[in-house]
PDB file of C-alpha atoms and ligand atoms in Angstrom:
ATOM      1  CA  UNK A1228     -72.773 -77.270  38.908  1.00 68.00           C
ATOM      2  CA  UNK A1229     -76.003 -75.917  37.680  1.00 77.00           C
ATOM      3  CA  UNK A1230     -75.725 -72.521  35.364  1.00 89.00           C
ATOM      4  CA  UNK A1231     -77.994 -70.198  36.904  1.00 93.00           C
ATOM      5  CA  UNK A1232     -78.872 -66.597  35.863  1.00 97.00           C
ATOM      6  CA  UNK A1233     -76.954 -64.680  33.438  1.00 98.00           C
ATOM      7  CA  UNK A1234     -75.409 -61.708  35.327  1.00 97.00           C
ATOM      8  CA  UNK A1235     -73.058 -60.054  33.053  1.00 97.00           C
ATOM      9  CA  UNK A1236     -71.908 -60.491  29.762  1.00 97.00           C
ATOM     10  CA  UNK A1237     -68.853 -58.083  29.122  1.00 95.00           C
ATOM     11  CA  UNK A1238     -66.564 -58.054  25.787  1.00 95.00           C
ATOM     12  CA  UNK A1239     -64.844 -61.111  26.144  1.00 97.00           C
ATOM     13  CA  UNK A1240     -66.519 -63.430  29.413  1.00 98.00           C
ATOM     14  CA  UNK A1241     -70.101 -64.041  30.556  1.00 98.00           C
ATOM     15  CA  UNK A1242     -70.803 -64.346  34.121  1.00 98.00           C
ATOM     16  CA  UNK A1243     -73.803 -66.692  36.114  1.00 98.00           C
ATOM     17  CA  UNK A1244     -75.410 -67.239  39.356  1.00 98.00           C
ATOM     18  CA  UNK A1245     -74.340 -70.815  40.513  1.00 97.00           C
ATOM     19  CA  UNK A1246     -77.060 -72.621  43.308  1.00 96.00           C
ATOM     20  CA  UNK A1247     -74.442 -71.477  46.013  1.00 96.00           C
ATOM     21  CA  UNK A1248     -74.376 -67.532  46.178  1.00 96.00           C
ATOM     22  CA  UNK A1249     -70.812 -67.115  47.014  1.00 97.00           C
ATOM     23  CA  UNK A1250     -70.121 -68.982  43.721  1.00 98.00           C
ATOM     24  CA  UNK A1251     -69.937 -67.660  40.223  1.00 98.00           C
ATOM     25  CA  UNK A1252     -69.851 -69.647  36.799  1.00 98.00           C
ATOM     26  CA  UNK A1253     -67.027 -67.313  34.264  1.00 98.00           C
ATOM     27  CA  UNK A1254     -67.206 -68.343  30.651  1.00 98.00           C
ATOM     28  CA  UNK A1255     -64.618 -67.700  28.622  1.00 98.00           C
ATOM     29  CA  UNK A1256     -66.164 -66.772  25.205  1.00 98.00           C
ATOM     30  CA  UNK A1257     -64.143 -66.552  21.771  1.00 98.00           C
ATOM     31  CA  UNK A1258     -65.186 -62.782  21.209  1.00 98.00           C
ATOM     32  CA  UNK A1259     -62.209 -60.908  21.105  1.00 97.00           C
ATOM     33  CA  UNK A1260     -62.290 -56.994  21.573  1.00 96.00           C
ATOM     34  CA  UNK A1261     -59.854 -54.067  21.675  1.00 95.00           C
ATOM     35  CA  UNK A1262     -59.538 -50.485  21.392  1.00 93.00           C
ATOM     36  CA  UNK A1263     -62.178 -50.338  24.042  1.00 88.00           C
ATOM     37  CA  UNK A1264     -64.734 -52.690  21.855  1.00 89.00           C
ATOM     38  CA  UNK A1265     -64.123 -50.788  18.555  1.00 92.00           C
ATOM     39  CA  UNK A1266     -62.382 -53.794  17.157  1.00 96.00           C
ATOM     40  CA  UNK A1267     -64.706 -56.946  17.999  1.00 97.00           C
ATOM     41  CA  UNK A1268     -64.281 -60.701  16.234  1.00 97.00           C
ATOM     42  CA  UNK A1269     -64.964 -63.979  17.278  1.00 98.00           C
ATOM     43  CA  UNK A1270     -61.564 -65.762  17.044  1.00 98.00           C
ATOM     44  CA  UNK A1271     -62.659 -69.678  17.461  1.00 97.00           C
ATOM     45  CA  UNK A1272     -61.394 -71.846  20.135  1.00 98.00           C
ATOM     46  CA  UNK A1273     -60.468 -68.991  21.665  1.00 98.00           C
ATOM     47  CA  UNK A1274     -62.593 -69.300  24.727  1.00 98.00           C
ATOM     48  CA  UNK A1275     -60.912 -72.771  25.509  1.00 98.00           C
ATOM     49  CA  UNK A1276     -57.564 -71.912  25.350  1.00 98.00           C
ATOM     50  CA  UNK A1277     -58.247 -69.042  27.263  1.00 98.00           C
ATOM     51  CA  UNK A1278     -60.102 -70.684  30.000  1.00 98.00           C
ATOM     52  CA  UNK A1279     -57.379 -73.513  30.374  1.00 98.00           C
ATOM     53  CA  UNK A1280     -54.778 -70.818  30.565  1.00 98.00           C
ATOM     54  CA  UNK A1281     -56.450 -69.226  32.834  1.00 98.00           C
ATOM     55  CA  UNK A1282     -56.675 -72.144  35.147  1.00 98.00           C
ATOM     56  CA  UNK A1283     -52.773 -72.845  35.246  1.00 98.00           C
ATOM     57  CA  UNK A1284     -52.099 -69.226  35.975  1.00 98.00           C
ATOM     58  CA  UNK A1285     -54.410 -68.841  38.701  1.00 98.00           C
ATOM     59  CA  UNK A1286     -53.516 -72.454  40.321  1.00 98.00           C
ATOM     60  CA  UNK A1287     -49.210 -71.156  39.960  1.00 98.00           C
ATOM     61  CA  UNK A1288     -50.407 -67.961  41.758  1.00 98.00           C
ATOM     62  CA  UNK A1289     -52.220 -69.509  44.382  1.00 98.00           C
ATOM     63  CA  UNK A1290     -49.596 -72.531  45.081  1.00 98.00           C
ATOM     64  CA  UNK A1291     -47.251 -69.149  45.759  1.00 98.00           C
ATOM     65  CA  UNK A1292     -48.994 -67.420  48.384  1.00 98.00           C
ATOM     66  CA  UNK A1293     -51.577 -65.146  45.921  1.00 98.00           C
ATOM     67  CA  UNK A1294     -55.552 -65.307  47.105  1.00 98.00           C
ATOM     68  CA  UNK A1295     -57.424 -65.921  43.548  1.00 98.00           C
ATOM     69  CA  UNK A1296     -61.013 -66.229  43.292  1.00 98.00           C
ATOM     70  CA  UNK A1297     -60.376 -69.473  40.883  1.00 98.00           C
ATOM     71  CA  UNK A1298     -62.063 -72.204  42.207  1.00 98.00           C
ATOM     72  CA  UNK A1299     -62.132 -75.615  39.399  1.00 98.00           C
ATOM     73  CA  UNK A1300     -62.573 -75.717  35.801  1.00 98.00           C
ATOM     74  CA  UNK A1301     -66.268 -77.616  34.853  1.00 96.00           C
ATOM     75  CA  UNK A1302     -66.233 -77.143  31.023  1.00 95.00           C
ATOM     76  CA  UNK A1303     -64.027 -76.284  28.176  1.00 98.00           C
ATOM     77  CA  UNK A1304     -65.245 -73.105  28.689  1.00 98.00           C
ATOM     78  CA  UNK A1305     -66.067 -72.579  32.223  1.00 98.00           C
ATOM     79  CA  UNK A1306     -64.895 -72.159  35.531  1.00 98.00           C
ATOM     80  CA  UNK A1307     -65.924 -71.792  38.722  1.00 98.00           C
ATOM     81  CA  UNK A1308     -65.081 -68.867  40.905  1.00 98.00           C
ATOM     82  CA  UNK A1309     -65.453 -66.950  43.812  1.00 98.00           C
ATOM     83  CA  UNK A1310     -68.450 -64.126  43.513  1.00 98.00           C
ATOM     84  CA  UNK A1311     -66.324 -61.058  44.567  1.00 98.00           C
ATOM     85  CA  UNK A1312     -67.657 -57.492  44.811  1.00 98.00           C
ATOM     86  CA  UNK A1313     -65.027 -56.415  42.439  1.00 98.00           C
ATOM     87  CA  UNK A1314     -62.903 -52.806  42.737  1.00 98.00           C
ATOM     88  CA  UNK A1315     -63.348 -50.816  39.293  1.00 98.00           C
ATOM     89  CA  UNK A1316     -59.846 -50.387  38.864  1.00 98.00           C
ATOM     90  CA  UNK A1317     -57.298 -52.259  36.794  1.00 98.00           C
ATOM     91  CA  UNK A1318     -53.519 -52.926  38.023  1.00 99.00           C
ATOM     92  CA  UNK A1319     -50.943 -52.511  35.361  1.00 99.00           C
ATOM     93  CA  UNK A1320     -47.230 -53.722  35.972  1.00 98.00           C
ATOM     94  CA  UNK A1321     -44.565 -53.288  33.423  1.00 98.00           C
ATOM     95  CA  UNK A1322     -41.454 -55.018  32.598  1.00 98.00           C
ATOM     96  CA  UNK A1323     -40.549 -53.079  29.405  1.00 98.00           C
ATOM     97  CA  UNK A1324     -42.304 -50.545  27.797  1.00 98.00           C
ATOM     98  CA  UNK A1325     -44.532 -50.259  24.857  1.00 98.00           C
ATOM     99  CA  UNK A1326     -48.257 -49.545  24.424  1.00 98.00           C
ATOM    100  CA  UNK A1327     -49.999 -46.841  26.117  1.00 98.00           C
ATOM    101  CA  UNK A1328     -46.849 -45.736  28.150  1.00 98.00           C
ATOM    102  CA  UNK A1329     -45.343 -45.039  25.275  1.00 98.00           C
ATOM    103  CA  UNK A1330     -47.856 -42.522  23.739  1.00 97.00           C
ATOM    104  CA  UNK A1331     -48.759 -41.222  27.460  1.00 97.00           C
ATOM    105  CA  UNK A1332     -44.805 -40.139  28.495  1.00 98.00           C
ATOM    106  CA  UNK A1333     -43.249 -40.112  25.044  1.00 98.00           C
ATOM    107  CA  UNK A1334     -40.573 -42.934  25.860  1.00 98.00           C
ATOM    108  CA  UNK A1335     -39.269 -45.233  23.682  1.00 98.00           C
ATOM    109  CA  UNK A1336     -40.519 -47.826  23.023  1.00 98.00           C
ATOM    110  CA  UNK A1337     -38.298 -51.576  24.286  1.00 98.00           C
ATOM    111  CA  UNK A1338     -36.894 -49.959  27.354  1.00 98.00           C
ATOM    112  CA  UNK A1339     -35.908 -52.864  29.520  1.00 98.00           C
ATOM    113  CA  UNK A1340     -37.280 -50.982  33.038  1.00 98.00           C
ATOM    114  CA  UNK A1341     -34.782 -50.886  36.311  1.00 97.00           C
ATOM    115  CA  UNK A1342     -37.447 -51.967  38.368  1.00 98.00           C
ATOM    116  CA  UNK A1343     -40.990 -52.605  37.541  1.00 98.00           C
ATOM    117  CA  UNK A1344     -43.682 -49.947  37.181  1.00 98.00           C
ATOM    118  CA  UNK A1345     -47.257 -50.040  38.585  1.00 98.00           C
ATOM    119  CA  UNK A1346     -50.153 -47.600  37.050  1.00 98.00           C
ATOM    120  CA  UNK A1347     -53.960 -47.969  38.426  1.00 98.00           C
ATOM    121  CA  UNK A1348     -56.345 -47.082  35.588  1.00 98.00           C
ATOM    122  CA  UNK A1349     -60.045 -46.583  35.886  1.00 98.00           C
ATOM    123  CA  UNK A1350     -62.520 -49.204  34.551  1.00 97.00           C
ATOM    124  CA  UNK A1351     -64.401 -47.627  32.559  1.00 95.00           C
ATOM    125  CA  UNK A1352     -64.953 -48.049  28.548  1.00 91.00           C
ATOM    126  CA  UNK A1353     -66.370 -44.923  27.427  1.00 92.00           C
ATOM    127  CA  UNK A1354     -63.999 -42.602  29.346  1.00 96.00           C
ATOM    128  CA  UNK A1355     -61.398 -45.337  27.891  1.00 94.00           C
ATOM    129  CA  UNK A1356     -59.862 -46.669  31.121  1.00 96.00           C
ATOM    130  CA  UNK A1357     -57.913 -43.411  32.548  1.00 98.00           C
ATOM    131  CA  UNK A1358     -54.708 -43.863  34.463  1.00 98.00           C
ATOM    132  CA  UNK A1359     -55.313 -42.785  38.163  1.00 98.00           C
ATOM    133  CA  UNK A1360     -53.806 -42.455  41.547  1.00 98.00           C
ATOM    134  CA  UNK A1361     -54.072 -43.999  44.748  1.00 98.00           C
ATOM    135  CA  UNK A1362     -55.379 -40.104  46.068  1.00 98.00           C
ATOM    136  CA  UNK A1363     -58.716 -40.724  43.035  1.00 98.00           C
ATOM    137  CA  UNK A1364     -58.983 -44.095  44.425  1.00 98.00           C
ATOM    138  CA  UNK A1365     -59.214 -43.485  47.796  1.00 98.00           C
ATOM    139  CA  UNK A1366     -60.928 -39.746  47.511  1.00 98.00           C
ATOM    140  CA  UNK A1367     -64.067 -41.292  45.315  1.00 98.00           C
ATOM    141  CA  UNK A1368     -63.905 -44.666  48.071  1.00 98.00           C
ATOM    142  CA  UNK A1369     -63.430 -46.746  45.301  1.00 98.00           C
ATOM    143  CA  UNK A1370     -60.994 -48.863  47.471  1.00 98.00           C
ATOM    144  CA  UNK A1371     -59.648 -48.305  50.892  1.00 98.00           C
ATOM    145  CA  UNK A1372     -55.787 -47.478  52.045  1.00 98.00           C
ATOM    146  CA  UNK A1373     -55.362 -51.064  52.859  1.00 98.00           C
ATOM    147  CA  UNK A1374     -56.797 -52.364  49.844  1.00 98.00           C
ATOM    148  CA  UNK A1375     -54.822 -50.130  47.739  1.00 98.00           C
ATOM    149  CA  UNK A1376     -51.872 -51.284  49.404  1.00 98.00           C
ATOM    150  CA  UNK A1377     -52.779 -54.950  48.838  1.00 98.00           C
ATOM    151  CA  UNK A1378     -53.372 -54.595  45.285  1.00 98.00           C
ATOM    152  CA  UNK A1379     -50.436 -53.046  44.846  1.00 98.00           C
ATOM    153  CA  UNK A1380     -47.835 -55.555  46.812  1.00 98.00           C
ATOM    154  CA  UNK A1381     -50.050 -58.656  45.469  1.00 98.00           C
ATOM    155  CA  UNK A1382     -49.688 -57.005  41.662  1.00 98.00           C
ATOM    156  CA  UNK A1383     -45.781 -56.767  42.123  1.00 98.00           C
ATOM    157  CA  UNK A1384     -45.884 -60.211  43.254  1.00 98.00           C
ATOM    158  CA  UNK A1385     -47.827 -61.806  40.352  1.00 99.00           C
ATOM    159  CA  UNK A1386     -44.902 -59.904  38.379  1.00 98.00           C
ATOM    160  CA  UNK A1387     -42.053 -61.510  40.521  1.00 98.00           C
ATOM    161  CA  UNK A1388     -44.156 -65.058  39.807  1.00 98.00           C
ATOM    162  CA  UNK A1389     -44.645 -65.216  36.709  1.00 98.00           C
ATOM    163  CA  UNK A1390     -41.484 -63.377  35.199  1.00 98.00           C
ATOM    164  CA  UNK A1391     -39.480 -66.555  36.236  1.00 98.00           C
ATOM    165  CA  UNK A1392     -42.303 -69.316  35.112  1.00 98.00           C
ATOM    166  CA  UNK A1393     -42.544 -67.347  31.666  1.00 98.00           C
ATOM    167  CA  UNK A1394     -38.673 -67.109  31.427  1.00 98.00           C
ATOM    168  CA  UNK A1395     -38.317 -70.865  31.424  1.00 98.00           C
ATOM    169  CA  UNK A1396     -40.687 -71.453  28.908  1.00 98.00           C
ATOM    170  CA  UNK A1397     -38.802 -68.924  26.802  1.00 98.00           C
ATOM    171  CA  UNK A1398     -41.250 -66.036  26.784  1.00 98.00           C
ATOM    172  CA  UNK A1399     -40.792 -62.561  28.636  1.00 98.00           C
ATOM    173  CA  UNK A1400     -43.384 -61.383  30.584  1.00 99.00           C
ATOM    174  CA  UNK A1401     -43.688 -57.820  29.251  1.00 99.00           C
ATOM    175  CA  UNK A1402     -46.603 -56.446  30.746  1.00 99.00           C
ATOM    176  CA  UNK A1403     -50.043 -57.282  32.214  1.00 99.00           C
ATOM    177  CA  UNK A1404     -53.319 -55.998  33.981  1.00 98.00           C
ATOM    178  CA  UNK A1405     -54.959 -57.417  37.222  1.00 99.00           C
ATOM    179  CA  UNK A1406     -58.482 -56.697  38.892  1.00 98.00           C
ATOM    180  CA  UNK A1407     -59.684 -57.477  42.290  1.00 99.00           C
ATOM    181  CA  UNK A1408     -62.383 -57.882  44.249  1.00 98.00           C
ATOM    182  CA  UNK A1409     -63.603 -58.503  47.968  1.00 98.00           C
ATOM    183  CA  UNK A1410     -64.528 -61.757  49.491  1.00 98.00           C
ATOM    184  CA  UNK A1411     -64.883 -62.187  53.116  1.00 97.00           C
ATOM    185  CA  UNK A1412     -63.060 -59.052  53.709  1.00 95.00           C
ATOM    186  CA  UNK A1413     -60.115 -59.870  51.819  1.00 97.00           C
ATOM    187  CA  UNK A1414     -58.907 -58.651  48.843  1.00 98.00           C
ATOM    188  CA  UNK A1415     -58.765 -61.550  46.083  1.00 98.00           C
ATOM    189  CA  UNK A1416     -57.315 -61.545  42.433  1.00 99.00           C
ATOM    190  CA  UNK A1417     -60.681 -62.034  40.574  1.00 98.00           C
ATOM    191  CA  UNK A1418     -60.929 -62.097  36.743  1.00 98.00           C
ATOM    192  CA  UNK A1419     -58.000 -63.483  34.542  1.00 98.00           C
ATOM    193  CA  UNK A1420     -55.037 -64.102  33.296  1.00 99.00           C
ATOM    194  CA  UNK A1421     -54.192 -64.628  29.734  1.00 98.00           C
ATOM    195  CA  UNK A1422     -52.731 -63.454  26.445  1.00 98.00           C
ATOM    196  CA  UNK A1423     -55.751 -61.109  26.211  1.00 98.00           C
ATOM    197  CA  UNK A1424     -54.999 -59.276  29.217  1.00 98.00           C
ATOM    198  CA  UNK A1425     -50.827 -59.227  28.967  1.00 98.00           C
ATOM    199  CA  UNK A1426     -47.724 -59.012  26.214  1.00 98.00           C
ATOM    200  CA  UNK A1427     -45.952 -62.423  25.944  1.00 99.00           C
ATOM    201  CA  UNK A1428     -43.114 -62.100  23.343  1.00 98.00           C
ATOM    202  CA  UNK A1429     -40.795 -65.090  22.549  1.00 98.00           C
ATOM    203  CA  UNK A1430     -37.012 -64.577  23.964  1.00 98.00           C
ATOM    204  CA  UNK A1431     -35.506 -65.373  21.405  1.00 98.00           C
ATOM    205  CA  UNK A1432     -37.291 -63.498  18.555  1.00 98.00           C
ATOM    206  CA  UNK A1433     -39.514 -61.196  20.475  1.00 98.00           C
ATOM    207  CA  UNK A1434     -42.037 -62.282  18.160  1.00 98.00           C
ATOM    208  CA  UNK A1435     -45.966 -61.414  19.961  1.00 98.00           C
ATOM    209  CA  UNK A1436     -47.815 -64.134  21.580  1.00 98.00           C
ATOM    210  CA  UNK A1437     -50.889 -62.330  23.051  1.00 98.00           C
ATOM    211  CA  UNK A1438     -53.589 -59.961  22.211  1.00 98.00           C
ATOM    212  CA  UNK A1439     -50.837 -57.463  19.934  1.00 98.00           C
ATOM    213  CA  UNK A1440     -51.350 -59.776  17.279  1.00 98.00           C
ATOM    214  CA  UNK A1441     -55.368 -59.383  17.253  1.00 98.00           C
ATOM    215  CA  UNK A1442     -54.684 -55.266  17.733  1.00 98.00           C
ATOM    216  CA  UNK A1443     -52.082 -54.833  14.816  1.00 98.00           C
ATOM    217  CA  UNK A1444     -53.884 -57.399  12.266  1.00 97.00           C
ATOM    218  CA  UNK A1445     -50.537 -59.567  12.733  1.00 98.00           C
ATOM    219  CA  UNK A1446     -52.906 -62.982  12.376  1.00 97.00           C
ATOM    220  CA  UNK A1447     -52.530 -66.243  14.019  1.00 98.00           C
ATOM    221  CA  UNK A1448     -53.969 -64.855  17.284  1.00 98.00           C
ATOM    222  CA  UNK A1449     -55.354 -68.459  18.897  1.00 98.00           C
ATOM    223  CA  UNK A1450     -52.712 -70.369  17.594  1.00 98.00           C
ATOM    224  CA  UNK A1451     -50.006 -68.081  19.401  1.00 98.00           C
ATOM    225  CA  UNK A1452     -51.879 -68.351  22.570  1.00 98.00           C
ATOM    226  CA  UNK A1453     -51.398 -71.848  21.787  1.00 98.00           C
ATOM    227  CA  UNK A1454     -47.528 -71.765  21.718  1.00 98.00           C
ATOM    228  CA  UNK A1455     -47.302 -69.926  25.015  1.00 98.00           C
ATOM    229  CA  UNK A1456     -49.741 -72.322  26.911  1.00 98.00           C
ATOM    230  CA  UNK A1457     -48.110 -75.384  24.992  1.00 98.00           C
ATOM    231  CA  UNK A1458     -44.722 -74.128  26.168  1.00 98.00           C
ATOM    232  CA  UNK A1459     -45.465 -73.415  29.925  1.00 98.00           C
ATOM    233  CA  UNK A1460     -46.988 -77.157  30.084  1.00 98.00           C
ATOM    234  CA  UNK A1461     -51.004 -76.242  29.890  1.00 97.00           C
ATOM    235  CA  UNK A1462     -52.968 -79.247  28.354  1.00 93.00           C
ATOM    236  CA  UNK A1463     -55.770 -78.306  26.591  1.00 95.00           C
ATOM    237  CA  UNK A1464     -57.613 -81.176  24.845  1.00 94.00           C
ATOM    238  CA  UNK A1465     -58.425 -80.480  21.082  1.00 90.00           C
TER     239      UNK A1465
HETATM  240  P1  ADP B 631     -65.455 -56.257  30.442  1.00 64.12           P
HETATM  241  O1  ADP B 631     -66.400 -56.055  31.599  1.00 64.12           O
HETATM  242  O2  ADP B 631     -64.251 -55.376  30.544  1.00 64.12           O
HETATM  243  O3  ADP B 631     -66.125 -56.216  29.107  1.00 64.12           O
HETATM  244  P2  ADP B 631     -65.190 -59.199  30.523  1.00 64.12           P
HETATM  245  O4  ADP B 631     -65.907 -59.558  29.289  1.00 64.12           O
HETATM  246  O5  ADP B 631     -63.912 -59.885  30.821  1.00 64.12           O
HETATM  247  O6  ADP B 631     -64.774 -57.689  30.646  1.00 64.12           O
HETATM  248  O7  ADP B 631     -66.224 -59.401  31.699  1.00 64.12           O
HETATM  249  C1  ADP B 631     -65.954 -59.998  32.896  1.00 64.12           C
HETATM  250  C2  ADP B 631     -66.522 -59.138  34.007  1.00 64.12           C
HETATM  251  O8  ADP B 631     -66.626 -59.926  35.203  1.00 64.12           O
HETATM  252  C3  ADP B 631     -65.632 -57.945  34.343  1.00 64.12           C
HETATM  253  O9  ADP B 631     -66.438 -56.804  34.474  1.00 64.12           O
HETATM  254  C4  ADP B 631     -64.995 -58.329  35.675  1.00 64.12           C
HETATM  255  O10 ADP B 631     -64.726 -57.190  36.475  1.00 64.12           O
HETATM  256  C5  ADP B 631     -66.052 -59.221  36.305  1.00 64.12           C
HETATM  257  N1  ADP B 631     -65.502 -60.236  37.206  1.00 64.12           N
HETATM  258  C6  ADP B 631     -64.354 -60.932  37.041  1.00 64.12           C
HETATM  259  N2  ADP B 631     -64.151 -61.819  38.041  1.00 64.12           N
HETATM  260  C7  ADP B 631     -65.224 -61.707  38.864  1.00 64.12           C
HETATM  261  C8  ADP B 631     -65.610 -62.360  40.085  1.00 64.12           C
HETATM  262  N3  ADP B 631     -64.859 -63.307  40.622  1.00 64.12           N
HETATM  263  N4  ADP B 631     -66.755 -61.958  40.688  1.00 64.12           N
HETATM  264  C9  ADP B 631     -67.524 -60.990  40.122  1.00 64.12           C
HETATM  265  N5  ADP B 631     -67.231 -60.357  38.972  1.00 64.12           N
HETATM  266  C10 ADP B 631     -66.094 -60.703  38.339  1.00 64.12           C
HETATM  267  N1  UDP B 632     -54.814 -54.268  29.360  1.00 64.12           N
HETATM  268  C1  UDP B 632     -55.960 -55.022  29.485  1.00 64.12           C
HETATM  269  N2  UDP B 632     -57.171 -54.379  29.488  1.00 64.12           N
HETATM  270  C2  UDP B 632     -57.279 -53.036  29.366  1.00 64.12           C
HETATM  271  C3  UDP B 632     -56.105 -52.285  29.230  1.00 64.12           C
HETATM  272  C4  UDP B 632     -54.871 -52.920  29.222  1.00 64.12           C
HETATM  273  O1  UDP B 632     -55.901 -56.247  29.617  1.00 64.12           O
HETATM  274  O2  UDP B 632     -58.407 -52.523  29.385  1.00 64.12           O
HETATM  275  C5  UDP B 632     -53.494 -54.941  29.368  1.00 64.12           C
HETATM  276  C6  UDP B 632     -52.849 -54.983  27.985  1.00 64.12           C
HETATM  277  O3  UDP B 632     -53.162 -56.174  27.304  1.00 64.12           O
HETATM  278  C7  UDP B 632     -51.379 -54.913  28.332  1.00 64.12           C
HETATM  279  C8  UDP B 632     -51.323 -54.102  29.637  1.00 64.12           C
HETATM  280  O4  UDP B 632     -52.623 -54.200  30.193  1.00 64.12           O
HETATM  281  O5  UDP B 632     -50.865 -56.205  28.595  1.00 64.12           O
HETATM  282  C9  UDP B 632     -50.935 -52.662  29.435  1.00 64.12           C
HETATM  283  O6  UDP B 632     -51.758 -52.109  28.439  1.00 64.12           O
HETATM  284  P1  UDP B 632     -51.513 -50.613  27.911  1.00 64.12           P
HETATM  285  O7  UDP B 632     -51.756 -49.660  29.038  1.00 64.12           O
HETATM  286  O8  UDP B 632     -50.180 -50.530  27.254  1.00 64.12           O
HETATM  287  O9  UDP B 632     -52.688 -50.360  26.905  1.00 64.12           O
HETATM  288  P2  UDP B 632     -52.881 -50.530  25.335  1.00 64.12           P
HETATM  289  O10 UDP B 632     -51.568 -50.457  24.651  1.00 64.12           O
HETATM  290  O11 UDP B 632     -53.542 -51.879  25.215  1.00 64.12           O
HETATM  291  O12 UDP B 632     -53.783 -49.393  25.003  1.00 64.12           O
END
């Protein structure tokens, strides 16, 4: 597939035309960002891992029923996906709390939740990503009724995927964010999945396999994104 014009480059992916316009060419690069780009490194091999990851994910969630824009992998680095006109708001889900929850309602933090919560926050950086409501969603016509509603019952499901797949590899799913996009007038699960956009804690000693450990200095970031995607079965050659 030929790597046409760049499009976007945000923190952590770059994004190019393909020959076929309903195509797009992601690349997974090893910058690493948080605190809404405060915090920036270049963690290496971390663009790999990622984009392998990535690739099981989105193939699990699609062999259960979940539209994803992923289309093949065709590099270490880079896959192809659908071009979607993408809705500037993230989906949150929560299995426990900790982060942002925490500091927003004052809750403790570990609280294993009676059901699964859902927040929609705003994409946007500088106003750093405020939580919103279907009413700001729908009032601005950032997303429709329907696609609100889809985003929110394809979210929950992602949670009610993965929860189990994580489980058996020994990991809890704690928490994780979703964006979506149109594509033939469906709504699609576009960007990624990985340990830089979710908590993965071992079972057994809740110790943090995702992006927590670039956040809090805690070290070993790749190579604990390595031990989750070892232990759900993703190859990723060396
Ligand atoms: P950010 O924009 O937050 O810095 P990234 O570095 O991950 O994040 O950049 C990837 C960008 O590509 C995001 O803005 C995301 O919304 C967008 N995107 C993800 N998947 C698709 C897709 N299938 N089609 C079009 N845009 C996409
Ligand atoms: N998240 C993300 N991108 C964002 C904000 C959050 O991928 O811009 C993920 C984050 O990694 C975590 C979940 O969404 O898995 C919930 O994040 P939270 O709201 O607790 O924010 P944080 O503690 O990172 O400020």
């Amino acid at each position: 597939m030929e790597r046409g014009e760049l499009l976007y480059s945000g923190k952590a992916k770059s994004i190019y035309r393909t020959s076929d316009k309903r195509q797009l060419l992601m690349e997974f690069r090893d910058d690493t960002s948080a605190f809404d780009g405060r915090k920036t490194e270049a963690l290496s091999r971390k663009g790999k891992v990622n984009n392998y990851f990535n690739a099981f994910i989105m193939e699990s969630l699609e062999d259960a029923g979940i539209n994803t824009h992923f289309d093949s992998l065709v590099g270490d680095t880079q896959s192809l996906v659908k071009n979607l006109d993408m809705i500037p708001v993230e989906c949150v889900v929560r299995n426990i709390t900790t982060g942002s929850i925490c500091r927003r309602l004052g809750v403790e933090e570990n609280i294993e939740l009676e059901t699964p919560t859902f927040e929609f926050f705003l994409k946007n950086d500088e106003l750093h990503d405020p939580m919103i409501n279907e009413y700001h969603i729908r009032s601005f016509g950032w997303a429709e009724d329907e696609e609100i509603k889809k985003m929110t019952a394809y979210t929950l499901k992602t949670n009610a995927i993965l929860s189990p797949l994580f489980r058996k590899a020994g990991i809890i799913l704690v928490d994780f964010k979703l964006e979506f996009g149109r594509f033939n007038g469906d709504i699609v699960l576009g960007d990624e999945f990985t340990p830089d956009g979710c908590r993965l804690w071992d079972s057994e000693t809740r110790e943090k396999l995702d992006k927590d450990r670039f956040r809090q200095n805690l070290g070993d970031v790749v190579e604990s994104y390595e031990i989750a995607a070892s232990r759900l079965g993703v190859s990723i050659p060396d």
